[in-house]
PDB file of C-alpha atoms in Angstrom:
ATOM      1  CA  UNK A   1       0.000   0.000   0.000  1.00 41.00           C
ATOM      2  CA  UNK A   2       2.995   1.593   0.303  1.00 44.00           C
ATOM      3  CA  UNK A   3       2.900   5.381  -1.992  1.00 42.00           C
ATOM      4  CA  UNK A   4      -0.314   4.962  -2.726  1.00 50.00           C
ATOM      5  CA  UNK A   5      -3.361   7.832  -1.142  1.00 50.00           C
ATOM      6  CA  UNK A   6      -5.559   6.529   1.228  1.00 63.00           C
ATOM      7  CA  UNK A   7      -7.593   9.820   1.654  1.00 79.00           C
ATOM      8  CA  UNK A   8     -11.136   9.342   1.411  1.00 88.00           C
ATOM      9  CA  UNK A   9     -13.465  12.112   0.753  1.00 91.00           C
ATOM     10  CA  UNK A  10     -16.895  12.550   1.812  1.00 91.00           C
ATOM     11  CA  UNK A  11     -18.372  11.598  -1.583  1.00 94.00           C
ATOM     12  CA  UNK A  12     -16.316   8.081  -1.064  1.00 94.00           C
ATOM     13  CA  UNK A  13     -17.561   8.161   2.610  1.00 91.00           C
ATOM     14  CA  UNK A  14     -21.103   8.556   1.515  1.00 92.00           C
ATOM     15  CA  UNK A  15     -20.550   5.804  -1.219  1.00 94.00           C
ATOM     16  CA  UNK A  16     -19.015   3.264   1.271  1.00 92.00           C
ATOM     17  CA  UNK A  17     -21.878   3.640   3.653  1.00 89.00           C
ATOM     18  CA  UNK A  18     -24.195   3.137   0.298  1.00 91.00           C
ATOM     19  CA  UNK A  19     -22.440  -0.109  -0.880  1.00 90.00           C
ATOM     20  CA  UNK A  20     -22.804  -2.065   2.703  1.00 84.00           C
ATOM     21  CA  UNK A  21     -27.077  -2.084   2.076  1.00 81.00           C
ATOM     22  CA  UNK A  22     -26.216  -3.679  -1.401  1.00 80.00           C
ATOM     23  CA  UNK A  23     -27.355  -2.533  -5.178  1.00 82.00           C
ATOM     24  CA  UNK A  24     -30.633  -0.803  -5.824  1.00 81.00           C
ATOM     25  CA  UNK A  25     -32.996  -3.235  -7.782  1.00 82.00           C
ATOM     26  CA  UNK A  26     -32.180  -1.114 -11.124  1.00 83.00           C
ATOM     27  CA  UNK A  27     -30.733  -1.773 -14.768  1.00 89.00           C
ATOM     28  CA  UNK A  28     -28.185   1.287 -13.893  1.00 91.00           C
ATOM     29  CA  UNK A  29     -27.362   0.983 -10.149  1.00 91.00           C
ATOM     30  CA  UNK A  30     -24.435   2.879 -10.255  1.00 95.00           C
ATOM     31  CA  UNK A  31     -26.405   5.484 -12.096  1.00 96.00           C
ATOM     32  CA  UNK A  32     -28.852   5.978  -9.101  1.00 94.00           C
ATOM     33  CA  UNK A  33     -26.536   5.963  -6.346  1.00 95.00           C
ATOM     34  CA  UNK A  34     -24.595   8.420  -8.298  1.00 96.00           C
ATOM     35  CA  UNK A  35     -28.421  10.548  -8.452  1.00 95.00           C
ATOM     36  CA  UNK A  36     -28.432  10.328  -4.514  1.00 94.00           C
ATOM     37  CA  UNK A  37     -24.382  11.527  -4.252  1.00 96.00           C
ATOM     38  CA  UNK A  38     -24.989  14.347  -7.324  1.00 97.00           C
ATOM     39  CA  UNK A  39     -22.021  12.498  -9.730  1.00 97.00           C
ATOM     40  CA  UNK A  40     -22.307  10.637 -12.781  1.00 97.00           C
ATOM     41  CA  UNK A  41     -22.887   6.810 -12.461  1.00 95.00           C
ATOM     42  CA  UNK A  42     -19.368   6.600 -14.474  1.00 97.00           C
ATOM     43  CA  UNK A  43     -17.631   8.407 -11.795  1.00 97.00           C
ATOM     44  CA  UNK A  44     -19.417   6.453  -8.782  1.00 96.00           C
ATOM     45  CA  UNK A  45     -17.881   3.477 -10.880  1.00 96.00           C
ATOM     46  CA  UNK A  46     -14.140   4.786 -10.934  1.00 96.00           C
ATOM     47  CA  UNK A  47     -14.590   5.750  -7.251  1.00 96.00           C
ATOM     48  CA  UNK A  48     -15.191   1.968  -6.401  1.00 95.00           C
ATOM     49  CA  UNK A  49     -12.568   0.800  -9.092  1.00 94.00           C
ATOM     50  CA  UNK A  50      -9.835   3.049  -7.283  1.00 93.00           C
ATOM     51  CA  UNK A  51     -10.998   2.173  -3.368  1.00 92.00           C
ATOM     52  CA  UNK A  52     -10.905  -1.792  -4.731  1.00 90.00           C
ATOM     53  CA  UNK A  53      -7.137  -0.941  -5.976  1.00 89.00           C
ATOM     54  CA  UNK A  54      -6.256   0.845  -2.918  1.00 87.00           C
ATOM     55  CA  UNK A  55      -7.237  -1.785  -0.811  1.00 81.00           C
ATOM     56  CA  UNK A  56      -9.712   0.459   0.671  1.00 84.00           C
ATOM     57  CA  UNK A  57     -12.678  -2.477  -0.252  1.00 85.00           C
ATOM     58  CA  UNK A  58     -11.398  -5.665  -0.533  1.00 75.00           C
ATOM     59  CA  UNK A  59     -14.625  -7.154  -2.694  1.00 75.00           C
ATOM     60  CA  UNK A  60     -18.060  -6.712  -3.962  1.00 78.00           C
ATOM     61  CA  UNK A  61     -20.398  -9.935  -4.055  1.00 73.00           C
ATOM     62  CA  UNK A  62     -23.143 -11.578  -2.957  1.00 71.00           C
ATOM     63  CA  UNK A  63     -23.140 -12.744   0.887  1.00 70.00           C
ATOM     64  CA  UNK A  64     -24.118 -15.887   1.023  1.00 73.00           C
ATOM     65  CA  UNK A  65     -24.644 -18.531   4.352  1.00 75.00           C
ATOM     66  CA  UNK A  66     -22.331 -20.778   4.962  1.00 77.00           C
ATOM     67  CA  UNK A  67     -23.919 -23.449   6.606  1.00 79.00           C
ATOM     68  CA  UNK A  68     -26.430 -23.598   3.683  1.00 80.00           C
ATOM     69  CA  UNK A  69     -23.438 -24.114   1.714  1.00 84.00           C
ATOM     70  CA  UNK A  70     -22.064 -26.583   4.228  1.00 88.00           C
ATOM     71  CA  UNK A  71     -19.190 -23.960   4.759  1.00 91.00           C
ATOM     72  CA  UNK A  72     -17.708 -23.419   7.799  1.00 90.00           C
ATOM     73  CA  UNK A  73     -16.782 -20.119   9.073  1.00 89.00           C
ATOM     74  CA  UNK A  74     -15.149 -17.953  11.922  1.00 93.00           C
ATOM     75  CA  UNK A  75     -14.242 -14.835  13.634  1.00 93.00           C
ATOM     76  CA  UNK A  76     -10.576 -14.328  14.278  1.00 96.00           C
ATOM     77  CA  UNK A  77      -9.023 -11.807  16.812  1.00 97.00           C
ATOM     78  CA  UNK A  78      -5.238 -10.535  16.929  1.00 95.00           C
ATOM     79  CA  UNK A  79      -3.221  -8.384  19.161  1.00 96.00           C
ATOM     80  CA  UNK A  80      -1.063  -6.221  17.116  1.00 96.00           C
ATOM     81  CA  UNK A  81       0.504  -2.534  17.434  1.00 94.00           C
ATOM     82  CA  UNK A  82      -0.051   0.297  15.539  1.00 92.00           C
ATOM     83  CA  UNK A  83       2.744   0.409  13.641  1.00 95.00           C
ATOM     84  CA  UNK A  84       2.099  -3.178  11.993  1.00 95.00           C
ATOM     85  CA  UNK A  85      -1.786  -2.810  11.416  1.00 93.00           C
ATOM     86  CA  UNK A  86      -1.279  -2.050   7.408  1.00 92.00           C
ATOM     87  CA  UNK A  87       1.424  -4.767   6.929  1.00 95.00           C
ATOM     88  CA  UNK A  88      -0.990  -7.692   8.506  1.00 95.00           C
ATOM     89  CA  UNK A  89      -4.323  -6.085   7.325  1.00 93.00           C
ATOM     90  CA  UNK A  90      -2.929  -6.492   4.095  1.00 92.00           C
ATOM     91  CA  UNK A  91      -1.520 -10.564   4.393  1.00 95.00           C
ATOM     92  CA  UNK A  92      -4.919 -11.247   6.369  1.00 95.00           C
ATOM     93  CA  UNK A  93      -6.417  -9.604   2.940  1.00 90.00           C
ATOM     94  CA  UNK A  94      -5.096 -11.710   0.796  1.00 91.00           C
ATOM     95  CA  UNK A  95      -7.243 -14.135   1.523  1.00 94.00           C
ATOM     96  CA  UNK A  96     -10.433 -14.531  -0.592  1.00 90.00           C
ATOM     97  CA  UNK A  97     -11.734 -17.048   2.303  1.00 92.00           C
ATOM     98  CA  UNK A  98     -11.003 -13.367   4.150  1.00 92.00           C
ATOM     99  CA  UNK A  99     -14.834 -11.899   4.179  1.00 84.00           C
ATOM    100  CA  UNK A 100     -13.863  -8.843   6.166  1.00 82.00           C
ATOM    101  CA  UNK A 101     -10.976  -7.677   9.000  1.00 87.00           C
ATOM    102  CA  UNK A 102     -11.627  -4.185  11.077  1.00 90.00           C
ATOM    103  CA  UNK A 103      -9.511  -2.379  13.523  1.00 91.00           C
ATOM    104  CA  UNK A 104     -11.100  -1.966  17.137  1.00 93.00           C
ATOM    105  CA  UNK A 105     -10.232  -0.525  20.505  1.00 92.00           C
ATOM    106  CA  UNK A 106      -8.747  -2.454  23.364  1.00 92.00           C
ATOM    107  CA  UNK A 107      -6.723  -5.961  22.669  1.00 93.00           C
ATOM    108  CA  UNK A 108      -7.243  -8.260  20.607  1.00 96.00           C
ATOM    109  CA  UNK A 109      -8.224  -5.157  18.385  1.00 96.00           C
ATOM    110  CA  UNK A 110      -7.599  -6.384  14.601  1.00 96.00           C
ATOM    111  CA  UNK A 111     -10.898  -8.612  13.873  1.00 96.00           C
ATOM    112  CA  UNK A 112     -11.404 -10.794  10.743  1.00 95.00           C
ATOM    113  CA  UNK A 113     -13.994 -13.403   9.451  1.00 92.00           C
ATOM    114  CA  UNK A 114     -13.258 -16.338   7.714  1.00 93.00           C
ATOM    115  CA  UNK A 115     -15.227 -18.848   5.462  1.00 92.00           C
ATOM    116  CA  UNK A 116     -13.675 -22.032   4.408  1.00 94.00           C
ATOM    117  CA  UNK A 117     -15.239 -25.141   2.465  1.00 94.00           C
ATOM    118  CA  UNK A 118     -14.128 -27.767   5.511  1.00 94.00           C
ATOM    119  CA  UNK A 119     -12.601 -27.501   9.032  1.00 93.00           C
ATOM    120  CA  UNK A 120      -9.348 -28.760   7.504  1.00 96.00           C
ATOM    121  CA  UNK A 121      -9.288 -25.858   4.959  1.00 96.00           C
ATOM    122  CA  UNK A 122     -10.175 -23.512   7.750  1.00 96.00           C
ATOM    123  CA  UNK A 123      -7.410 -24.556  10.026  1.00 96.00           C
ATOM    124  CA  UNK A 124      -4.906 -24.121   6.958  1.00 97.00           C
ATOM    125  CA  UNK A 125      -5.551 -21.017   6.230  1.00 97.00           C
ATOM    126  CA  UNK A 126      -5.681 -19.672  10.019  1.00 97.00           C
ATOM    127  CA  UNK A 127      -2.108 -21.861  10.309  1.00 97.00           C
ATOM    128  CA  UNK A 128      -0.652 -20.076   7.140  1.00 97.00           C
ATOM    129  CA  UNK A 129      -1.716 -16.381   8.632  1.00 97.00           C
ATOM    130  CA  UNK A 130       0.060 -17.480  11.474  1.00 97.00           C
ATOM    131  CA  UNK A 131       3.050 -17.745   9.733  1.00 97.00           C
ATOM    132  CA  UNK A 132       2.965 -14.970   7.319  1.00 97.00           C
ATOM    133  CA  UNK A 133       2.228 -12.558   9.929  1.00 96.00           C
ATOM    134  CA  UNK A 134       4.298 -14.230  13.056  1.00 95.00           C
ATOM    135  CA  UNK A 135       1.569 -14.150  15.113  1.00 95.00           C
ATOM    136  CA  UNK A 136       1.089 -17.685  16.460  1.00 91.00           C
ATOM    137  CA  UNK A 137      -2.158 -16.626  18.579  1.00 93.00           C
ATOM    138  CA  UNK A 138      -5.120 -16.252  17.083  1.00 95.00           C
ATOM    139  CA  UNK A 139      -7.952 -16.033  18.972  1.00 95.00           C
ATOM    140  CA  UNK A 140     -10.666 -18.089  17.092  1.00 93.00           C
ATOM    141  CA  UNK A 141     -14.477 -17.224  18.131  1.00 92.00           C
ATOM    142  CA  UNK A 142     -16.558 -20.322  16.093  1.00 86.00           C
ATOM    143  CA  UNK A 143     -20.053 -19.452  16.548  1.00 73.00           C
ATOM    144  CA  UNK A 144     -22.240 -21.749  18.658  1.00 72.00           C
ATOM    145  CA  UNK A 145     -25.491 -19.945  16.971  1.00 72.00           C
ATOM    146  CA  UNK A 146     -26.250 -17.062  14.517  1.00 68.00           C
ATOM    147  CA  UNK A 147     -27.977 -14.075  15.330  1.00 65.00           C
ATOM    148  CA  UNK A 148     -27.070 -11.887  12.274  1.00 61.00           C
ATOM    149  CA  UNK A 149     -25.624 -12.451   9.325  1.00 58.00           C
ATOM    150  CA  UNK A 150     -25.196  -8.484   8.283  1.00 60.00           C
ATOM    151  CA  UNK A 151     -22.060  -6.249   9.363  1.00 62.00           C
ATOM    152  CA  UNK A 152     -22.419  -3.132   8.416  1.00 62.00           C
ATOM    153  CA  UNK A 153     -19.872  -0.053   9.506  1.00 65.00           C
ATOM    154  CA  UNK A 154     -21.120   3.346   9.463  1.00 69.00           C
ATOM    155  CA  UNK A 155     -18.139   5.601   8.104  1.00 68.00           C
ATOM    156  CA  UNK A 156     -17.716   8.663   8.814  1.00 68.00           C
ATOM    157  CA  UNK A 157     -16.386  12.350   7.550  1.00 66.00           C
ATOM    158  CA  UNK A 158     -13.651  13.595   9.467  1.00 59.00           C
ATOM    159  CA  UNK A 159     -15.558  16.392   9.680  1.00 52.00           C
ATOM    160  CA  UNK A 160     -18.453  15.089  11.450  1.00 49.00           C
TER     161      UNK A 160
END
């Protein structure tokens, strides 16, 4: 990520905050959310293209179950300091399996989700962060029963 601007403005705020409640039912969705932010639907388009290659969103898709799928999935926890936040974000990111990771106060305070095919794929994956990012604890929080499947994050202007 190194060289590269992270600097968000409020139009990309706005549009991040748009994106988490999905696509509007239309034949030019990008077109209407660019109607509620007052830019073309090609420009709401390049926004989303640039925040994808900054590694500001890591995908776009469909969220699907995982135990209809016969998936099995997790939420991961690490303790890590400030300065190495970017540097394991991004290995944790690399990860399509990797739904999403977020920073949060206190310890453990990087979080991450992850969605694997089988238990043995799971524990491959979680064993290969390990080593790419030299942390050999990970706390891993399997849920015993789901309550909601939707994360959304409000973002917000540094202005507000």
């Amino acid at each position: 990520m190194e060289g590269r601007s992270l600097k968000l403005d409020g139009i990309d705020i706005k549009l991040l905050n748009m994106l988490q409640d999905g696509l509007p039912l239309d034949l030019c969705p990008f077109d209407e959310f660019g109607r509620v932010l007052n830019i073309p639907g090609a420009e709401v388009i390049a926004r989303i293209k640039r925040m994808l290659e900054d590694g500001i969103i890591k995908r776009t898709g469909a969220i699907f179950d995982p135990k209809q799928l016969n998936f099995v999935s997790t939420l991961c926890a690490l303790h890590v300091s400030e300065s190495e936040v970017l540097q394991i974000a991004a290995i944790i990111n690399e990860y399509p399996n990797v739904t999403h990771n977020y920073l949060r106060k206190g310890e453990p305070n990087l979080w991450f989700t992850v969605i694997a095919p089988s238990e043995k794929e799971l524990s491959r994956i979680l064993d290969e962060i390990r080593e790419k990012t030299g942390k050999s604890e990970i706390f891993n929080f399997r849920a015993v029963e789901t309550y909601k499947i939707e994360a959304c994050f409000e973002f917000k202007d540094e202005t507000e």
